[in-house]
Short mmCIF file of C-alpha atoms in Angstrom, two decimals:
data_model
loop_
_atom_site.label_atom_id
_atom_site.label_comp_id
_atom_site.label_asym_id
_atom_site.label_seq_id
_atom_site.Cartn_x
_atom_site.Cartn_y
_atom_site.Cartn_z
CA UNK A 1 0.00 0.00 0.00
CA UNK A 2 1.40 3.30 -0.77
CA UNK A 3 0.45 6.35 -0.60
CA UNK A 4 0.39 9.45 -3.31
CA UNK A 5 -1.39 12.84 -4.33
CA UNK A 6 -4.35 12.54 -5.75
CA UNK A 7 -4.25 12.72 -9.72
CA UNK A 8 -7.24 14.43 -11.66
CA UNK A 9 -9.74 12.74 -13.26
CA UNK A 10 -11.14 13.02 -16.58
CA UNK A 11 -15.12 12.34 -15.25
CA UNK A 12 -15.89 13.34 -11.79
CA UNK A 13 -18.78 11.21 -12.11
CA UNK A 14 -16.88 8.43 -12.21
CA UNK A 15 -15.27 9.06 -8.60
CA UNK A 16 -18.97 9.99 -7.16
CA UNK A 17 -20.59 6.67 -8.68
CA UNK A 18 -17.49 5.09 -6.85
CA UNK A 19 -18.53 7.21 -3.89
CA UNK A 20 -22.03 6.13 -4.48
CA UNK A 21 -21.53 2.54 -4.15
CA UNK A 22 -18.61 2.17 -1.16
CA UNK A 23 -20.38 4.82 1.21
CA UNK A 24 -23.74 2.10 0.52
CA UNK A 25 -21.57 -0.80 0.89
CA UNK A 26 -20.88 0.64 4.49
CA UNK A 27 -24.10 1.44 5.21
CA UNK A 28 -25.67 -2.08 4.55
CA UNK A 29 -22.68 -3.40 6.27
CA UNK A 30 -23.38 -1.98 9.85
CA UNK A 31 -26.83 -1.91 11.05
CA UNK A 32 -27.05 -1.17 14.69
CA UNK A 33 -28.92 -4.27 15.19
CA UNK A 34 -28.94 -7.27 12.31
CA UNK A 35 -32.70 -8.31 13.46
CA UNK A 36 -33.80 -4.89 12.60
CA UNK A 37 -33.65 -3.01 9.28
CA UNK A 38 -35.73 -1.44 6.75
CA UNK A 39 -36.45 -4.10 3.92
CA UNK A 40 -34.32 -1.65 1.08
CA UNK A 41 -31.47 -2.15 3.25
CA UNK A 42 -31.78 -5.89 3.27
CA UNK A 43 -29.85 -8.66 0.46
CA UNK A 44 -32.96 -10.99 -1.18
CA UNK A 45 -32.80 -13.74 0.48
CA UNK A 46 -32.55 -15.93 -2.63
CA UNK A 47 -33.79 -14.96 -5.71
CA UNK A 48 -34.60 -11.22 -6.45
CA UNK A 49 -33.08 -8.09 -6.17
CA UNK A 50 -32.78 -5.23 -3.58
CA UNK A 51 -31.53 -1.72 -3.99
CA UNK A 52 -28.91 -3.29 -1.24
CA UNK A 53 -27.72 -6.12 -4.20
CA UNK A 54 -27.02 -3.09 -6.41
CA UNK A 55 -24.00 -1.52 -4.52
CA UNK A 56 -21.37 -4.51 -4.93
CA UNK A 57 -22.30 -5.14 -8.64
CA UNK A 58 -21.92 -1.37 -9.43
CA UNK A 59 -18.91 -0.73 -7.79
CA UNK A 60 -17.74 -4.22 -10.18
CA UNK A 61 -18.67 -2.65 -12.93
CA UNK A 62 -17.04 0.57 -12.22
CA UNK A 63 -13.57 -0.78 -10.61
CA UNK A 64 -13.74 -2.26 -14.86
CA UNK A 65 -14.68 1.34 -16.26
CA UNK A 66 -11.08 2.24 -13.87
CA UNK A 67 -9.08 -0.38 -15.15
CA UNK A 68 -9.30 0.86 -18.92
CA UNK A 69 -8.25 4.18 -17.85
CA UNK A 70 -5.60 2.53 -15.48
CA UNK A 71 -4.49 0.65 -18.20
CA UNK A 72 -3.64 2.90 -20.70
CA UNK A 73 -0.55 3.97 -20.04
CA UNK A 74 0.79 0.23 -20.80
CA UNK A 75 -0.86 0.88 -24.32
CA UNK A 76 -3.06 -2.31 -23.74
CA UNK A 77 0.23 -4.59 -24.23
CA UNK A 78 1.17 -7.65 -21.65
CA UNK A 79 4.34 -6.30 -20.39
CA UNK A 80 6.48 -7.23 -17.65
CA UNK A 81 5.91 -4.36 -15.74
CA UNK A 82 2.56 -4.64 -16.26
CA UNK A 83 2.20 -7.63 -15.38
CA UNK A 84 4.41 -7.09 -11.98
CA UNK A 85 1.97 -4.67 -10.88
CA UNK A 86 -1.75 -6.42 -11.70
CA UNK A 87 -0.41 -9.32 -9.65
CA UNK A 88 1.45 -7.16 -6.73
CA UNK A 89 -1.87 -5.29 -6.70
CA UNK A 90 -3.98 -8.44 -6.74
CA UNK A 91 -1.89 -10.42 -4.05
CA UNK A 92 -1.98 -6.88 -1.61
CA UNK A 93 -6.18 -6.97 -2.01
CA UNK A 94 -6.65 -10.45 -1.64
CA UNK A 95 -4.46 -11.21 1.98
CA UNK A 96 -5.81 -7.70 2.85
CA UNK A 97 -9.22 -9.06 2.98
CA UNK A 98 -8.15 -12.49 4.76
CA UNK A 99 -6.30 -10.33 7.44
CA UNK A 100 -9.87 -8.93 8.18
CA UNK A 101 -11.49 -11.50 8.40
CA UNK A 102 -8.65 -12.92 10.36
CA UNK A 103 -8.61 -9.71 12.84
CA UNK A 104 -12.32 -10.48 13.44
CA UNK A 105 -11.71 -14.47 14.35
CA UNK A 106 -8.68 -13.15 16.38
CA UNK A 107 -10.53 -10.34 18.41
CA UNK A 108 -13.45 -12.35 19.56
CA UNK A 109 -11.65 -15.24 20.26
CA UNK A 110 -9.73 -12.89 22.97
CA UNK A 111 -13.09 -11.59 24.10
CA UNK A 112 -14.38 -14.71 24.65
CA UNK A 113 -11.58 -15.66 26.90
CA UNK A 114 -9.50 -17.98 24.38
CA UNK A 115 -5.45 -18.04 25.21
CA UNK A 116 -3.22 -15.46 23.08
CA UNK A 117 -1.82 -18.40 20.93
CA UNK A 118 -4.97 -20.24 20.17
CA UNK A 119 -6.58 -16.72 19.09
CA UNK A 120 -4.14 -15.76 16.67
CA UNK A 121 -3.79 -19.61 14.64
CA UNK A 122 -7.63 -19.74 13.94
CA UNK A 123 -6.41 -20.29 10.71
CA UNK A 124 -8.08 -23.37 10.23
CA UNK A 125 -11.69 -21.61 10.22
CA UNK A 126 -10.97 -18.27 8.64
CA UNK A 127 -13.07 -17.77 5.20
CA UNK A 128 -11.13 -17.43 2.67
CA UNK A 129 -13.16 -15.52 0.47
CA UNK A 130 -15.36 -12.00 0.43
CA UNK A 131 -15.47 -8.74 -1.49
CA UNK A 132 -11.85 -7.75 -1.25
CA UNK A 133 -10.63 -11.03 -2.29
CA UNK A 134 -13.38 -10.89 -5.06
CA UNK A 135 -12.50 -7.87 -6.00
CA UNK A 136 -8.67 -8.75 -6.49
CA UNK A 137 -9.14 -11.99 -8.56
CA UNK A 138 -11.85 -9.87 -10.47
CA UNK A 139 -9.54 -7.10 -11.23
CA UNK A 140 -6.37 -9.22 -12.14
CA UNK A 141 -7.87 -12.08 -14.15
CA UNK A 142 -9.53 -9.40 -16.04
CA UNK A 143 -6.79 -7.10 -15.99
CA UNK A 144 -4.56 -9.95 -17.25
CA UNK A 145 -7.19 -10.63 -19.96
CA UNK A 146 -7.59 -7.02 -21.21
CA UNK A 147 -4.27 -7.18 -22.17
CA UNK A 148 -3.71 -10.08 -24.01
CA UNK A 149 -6.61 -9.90 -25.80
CA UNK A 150 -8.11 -7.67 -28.62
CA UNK A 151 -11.28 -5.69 -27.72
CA UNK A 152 -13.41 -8.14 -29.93
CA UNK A 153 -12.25 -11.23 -28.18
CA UNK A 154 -12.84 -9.66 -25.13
CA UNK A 155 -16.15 -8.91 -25.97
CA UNK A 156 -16.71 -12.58 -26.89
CA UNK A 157 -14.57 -13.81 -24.05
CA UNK A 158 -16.81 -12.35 -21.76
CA UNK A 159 -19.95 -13.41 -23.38
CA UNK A 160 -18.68 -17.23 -23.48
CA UNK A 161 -18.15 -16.80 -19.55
CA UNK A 162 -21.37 -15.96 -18.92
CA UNK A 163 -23.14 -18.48 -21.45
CA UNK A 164 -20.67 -21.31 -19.78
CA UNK A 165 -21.91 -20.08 -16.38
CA UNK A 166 -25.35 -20.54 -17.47
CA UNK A 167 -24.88 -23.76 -18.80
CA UNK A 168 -23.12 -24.91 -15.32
CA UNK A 169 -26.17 -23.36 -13.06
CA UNK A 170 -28.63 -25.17 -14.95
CA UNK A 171 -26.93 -28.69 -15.06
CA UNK A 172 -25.16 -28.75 -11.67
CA UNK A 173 -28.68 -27.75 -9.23
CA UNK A 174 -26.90 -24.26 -9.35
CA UNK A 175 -30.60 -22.62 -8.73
CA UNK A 176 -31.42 -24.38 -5.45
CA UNK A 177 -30.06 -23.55 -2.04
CA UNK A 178 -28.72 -26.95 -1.18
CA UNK A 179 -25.74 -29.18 -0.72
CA UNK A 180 -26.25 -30.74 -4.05
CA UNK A 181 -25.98 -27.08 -5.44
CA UNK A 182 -22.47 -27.34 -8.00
CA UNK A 183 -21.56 -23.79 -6.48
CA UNK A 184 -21.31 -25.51 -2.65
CA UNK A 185 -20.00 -29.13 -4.20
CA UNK A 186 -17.22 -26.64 -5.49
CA UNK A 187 -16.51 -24.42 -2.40
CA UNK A 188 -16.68 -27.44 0.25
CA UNK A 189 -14.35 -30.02 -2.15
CA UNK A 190 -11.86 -26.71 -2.37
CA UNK A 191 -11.87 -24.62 0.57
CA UNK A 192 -13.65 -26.73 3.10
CA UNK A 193 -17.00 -26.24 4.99
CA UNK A 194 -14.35 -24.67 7.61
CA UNK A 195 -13.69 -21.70 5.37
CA UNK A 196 -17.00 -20.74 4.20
CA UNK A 197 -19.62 -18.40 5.07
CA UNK A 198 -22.53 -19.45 6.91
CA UNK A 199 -25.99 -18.63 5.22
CA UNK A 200 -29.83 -19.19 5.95
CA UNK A 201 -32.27 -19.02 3.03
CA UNK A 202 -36.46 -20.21 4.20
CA UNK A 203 -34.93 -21.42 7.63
CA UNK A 204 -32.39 -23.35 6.13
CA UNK A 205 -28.77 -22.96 7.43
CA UNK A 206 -26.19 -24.10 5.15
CA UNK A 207 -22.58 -23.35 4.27
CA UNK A 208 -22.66 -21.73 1.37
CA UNK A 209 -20.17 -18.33 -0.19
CA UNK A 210 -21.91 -15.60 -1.80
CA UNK A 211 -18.43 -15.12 -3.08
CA UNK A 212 -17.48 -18.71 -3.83
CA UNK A 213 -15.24 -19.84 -6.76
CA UNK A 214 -17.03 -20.69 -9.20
CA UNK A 215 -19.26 -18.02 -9.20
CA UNK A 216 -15.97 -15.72 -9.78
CA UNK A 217 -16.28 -16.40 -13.29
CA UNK A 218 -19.56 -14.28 -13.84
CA UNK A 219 -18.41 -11.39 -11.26
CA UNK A 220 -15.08 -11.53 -13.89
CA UNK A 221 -17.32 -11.05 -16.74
CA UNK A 222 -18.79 -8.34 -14.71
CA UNK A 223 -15.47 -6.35 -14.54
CA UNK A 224 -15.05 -7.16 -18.17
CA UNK A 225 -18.04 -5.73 -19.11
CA UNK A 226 -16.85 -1.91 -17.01
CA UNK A 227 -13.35 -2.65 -18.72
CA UNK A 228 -15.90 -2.40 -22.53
CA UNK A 229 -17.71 0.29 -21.59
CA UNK A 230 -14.73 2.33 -20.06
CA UNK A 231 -12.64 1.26 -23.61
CA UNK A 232 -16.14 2.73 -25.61
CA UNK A 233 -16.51 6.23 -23.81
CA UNK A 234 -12.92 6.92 -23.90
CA UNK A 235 -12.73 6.65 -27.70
CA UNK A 236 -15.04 10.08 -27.87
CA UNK A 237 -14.51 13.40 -25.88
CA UNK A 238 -17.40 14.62 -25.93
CA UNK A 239 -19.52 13.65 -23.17
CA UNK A 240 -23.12 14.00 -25.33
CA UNK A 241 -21.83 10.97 -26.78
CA UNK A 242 -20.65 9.61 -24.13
CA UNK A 243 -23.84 9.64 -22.29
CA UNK A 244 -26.00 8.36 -25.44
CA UNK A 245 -23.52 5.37 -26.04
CA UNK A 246 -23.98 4.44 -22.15
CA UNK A 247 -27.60 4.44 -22.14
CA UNK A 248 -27.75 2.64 -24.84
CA UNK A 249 -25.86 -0.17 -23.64
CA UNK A 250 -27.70 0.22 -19.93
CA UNK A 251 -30.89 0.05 -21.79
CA UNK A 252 -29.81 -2.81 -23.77
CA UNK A 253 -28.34 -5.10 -20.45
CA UNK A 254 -30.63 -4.25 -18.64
CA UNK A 255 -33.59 -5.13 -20.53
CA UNK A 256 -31.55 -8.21 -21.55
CA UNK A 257 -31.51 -9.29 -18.17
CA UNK A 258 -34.69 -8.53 -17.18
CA UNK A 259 -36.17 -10.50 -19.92
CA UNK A 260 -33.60 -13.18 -19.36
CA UNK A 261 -34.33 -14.01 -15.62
CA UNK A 262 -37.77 -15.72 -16.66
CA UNK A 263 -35.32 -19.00 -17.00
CA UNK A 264 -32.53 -17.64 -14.91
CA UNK A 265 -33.81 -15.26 -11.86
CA UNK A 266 -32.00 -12.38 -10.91
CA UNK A 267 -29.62 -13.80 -8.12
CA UNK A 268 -26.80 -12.40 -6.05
CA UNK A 269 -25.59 -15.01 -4.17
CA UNK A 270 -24.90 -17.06 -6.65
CA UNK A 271 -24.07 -14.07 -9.22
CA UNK A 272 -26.56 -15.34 -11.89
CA UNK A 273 -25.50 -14.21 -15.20
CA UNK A 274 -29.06 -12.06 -15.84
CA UNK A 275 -28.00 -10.63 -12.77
CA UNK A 276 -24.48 -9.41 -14.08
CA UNK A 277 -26.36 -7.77 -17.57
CA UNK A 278 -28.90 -5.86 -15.21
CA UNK A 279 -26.82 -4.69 -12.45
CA UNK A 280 -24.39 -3.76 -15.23
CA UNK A 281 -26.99 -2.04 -17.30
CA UNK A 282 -28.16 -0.06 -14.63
CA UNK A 283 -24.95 1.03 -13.43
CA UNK A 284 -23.70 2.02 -17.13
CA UNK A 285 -27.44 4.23 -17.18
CA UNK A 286 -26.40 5.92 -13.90
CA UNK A 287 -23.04 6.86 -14.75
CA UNK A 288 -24.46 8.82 -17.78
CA UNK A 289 -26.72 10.14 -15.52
CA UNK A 290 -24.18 11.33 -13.11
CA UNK A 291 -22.16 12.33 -15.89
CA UNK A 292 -24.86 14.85 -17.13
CA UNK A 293 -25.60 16.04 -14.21
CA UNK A 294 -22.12 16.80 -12.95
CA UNK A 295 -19.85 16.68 -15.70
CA UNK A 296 -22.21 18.84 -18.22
CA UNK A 297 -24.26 20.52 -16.36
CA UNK A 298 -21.75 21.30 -13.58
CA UNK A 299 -23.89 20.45 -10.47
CA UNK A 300 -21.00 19.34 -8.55
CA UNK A 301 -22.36 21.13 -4.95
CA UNK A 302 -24.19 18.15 -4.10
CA UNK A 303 -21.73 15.28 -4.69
CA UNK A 304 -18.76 16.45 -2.24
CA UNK A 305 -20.06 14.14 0.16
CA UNK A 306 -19.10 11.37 -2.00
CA UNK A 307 -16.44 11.94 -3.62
CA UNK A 308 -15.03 12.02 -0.58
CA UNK A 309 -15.26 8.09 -1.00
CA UNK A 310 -14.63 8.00 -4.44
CA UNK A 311 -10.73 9.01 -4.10
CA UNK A 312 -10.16 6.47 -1.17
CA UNK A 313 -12.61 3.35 -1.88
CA UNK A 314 -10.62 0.78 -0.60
CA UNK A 315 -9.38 2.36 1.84
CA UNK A 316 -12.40 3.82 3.78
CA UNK A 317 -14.07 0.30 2.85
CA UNK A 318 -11.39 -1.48 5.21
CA UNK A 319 -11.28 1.21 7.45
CA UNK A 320 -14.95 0.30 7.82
CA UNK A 321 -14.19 -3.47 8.18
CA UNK A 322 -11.79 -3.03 10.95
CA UNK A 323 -13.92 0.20 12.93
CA UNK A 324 -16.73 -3.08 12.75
CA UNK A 325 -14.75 -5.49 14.28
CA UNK A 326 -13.56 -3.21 17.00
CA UNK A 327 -16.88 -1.98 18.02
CA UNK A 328 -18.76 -5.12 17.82
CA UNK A 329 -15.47 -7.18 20.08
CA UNK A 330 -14.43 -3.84 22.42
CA UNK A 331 -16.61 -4.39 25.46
CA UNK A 332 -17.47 -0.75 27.57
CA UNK A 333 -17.42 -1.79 31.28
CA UNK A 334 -19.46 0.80 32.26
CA UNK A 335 -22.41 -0.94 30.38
CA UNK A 336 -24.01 -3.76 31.04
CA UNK A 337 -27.06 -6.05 29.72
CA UNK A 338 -28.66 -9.35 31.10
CA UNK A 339 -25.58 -11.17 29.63
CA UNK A 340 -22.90 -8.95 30.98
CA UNK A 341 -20.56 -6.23 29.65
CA UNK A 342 -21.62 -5.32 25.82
CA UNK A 343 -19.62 -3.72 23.37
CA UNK A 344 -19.19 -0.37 22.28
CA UNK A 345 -21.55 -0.86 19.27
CA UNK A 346 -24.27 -2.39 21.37
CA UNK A 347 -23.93 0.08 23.93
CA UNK A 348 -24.27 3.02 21.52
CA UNK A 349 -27.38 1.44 19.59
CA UNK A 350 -29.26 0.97 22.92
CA UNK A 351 -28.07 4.12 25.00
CA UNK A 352 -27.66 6.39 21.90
CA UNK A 353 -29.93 5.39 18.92
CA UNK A 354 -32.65 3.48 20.35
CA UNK A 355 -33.69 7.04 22.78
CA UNK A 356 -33.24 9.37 19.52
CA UNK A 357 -35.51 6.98 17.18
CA UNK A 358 -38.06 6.86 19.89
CA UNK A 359 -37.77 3.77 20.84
CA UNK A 360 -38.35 2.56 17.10
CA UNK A 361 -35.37 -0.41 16.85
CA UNK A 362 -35.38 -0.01 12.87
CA UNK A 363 -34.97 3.51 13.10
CA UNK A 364 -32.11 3.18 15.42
CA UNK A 365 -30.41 0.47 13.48
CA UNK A 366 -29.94 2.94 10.29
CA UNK A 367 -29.25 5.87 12.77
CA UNK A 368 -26.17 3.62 13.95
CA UNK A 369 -25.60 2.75 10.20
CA UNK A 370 -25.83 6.63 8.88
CA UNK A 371 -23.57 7.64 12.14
CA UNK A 372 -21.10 4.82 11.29
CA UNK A 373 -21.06 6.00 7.82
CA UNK A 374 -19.84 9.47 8.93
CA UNK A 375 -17.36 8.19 11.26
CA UNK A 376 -15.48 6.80 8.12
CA UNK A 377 -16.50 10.44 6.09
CA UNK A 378 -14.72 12.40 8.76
CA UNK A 379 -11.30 10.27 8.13
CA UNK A 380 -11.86 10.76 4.53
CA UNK A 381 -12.43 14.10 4.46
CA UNK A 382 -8.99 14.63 6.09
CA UNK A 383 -7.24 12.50 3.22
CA UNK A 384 -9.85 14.53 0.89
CA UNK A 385 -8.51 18.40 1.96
CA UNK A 386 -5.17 17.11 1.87
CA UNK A 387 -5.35 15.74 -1.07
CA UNK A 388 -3.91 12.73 -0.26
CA UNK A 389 -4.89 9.40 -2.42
CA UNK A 390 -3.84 6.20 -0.62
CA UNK A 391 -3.75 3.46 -3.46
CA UNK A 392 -4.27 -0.09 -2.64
#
């Protein structure tokens, strides 16, 4: 990780959609209480889609609109140097995101009395995978590919992922939450039941990854499909065209999908493939949006807030992750409930939230969720004024 001024950017709206979608990400990520939130705010359980499933995909589809740009200065060829840095860059991400989740095994096994030694080797149950380890193999398999590849192979390279994926859901039970599902066979014959996230769909509790291997392949395509749309509005300058050549292609994927999930529903958790074409649509029909409305029309007031987190993503993200782990593990000793000390989340919810909501328990839980978002603004706005950009 290293850190550097911030360098301008040729679309603004490209660091507030990337603002958009990590300042969400936190949001849905910290509820004050887990039993109680408002129904947007919520993942579909199986099937469907939430305006809550919409923040990962977009922020997919716009780390791929990044890459082009990132990209260009390599002039699109598979050098060594290039290739030093997408895998430096995608090794850094990945053990980033296991070092979270191993901070959170490590932390509560301390609070809940476990020796020094046998907290810090829980290697044997951390999970493996999540969204920064997603995100890496995402961004260098498809870095990797945009380079050795011509735009039209690409194109058709992505495409055959998602038609293979397809082909895989329907033959291997990939549709049904179950054991028998090919996405679990995959994960549990791999990784082991011991390094997967625990899920419950209809009362059911299995192991099963939202992020699990095979399932990488569509989210890849996903990134692919930014990586397109990045390579077709950078070929014009102006941004008229840029915005008609975006909603064209939002209009297009996401009616695609749409039409598509009558044989293959809309699905997160197991990243169907007509839920790559309309979370990719949308998010290519509210980036021309954004970039009408802030790049053309100059309405750029609005949007500090967010592009606060549009110049530090990753950073703010796991500054998130860790603020969550500490709050949920760090007990206050002044507080107590019928099961002893709590921590310094639960004693903020109930003391704090739970009075200014009025006693309404949803209400509180996005209170804690909207305070916890600002916590991580206020460290970003620091980076922001100093115009510091911390890459990872």
């Amino acid at each position: 990780m290293m850190t550097e001024k911030k360098k301008p950017q040729r679309l603004l709206a490209l660091d507030i959609l990337r603002g958009l979608t990590i300042s969400g990400m936190i949001l849905v990520n910290n509820p004050g209480s887990w039993g109680n939130i408002y129904a947007p705010l919520r993942h579909a359980e199986w099937h469907g889609l939430t305006p809550t499933d919409l923040v990962f995909p977009f922020f997919m589809f716009i780390m791929g609109v990044s890459t082009y740009m990132s990209l260009r200065k390599y002039d699109f060829r598979l050098s060594g140097a290039a290739c030093m840095k997408i895998l430096r860059r995608t090794v850094v991400i990945f053990f980033i995101g296991v070092a979270i989740a191993w901070l959170s095994l490590f932390l509560r096994g301390i609070a809940n009395g476990a020796s020094l030694s046998d907290a810090v080797l829980t290697f044997d149950s951390i999970r493996v995978l999540g969204v920064m380890p997603r995100l890496a193999i995402c961004y260098g398999a498809g870095s990797l590919l945009a380079l050795a590849m011509s735009r039209r192979a690409l194109a058709w390279t992505t495409g055959g992922l998602l038609a293979l994926y397809w082909v895989v859901l329907l033959v291997g039970n990939g549709l049904e939450f179950s054991d028998s599902n090919i996405i679990s066979i995959v994960d549990h014959k791999v990784m082991g039941p011991a390094h997967m996230y625990t899920d419950v769909v209809g009362g059911v509790t299995l192991k099963f990854d939202p992020e699990g291997l095979l399932s990488t392949l569509p989210s890849i395509a996903h990134m692919l499909i930014g990586f397109l749309c990045g390579f077709m509005i950078m070929q014009v300058k102006d941004n008229r065209e840029r915005i008609c050549r975006l909603f064209i292609v939002g209009t297009v994927l996401t009616f695609a999908g749409l039409l598509l999930s009558y044989g293959m529903p809309l699905n997160k958790k197991i990243w169907s493939p007509t839920f790559v074409l309309t979370t990719c649509g949308l998010a290519s029909s509210l980036l021309a949006l954004l970039i009408w409305i802030i790049d053309m029309r100059g309405h750029r007031r609005w949007c500090r807030f967010f592009e606060v987190f549009g110049i530090n993503p990753l950073f703010l993200y796991c500054l998130a992750a860790v603020l969550s782990v500490l709050s949920g593990v760090v007990k206050v000793p002044w507080a107590e409930a019928e099961t002893g000390v709590i921590s310094i989340k639960g004693w903020i919810y109930n003391a704090v939230c739970v009075p200014c909501a009025g006693g309404n328990e949803t209400l509180a839980s996005l209170l804690f969720a909207v305070a916890f978002v600002l916590l991580n603004w206020c460290v970003g706005l620091v980076l922001y004024k100093k115009k510091i950009y911390i890459k990872i």
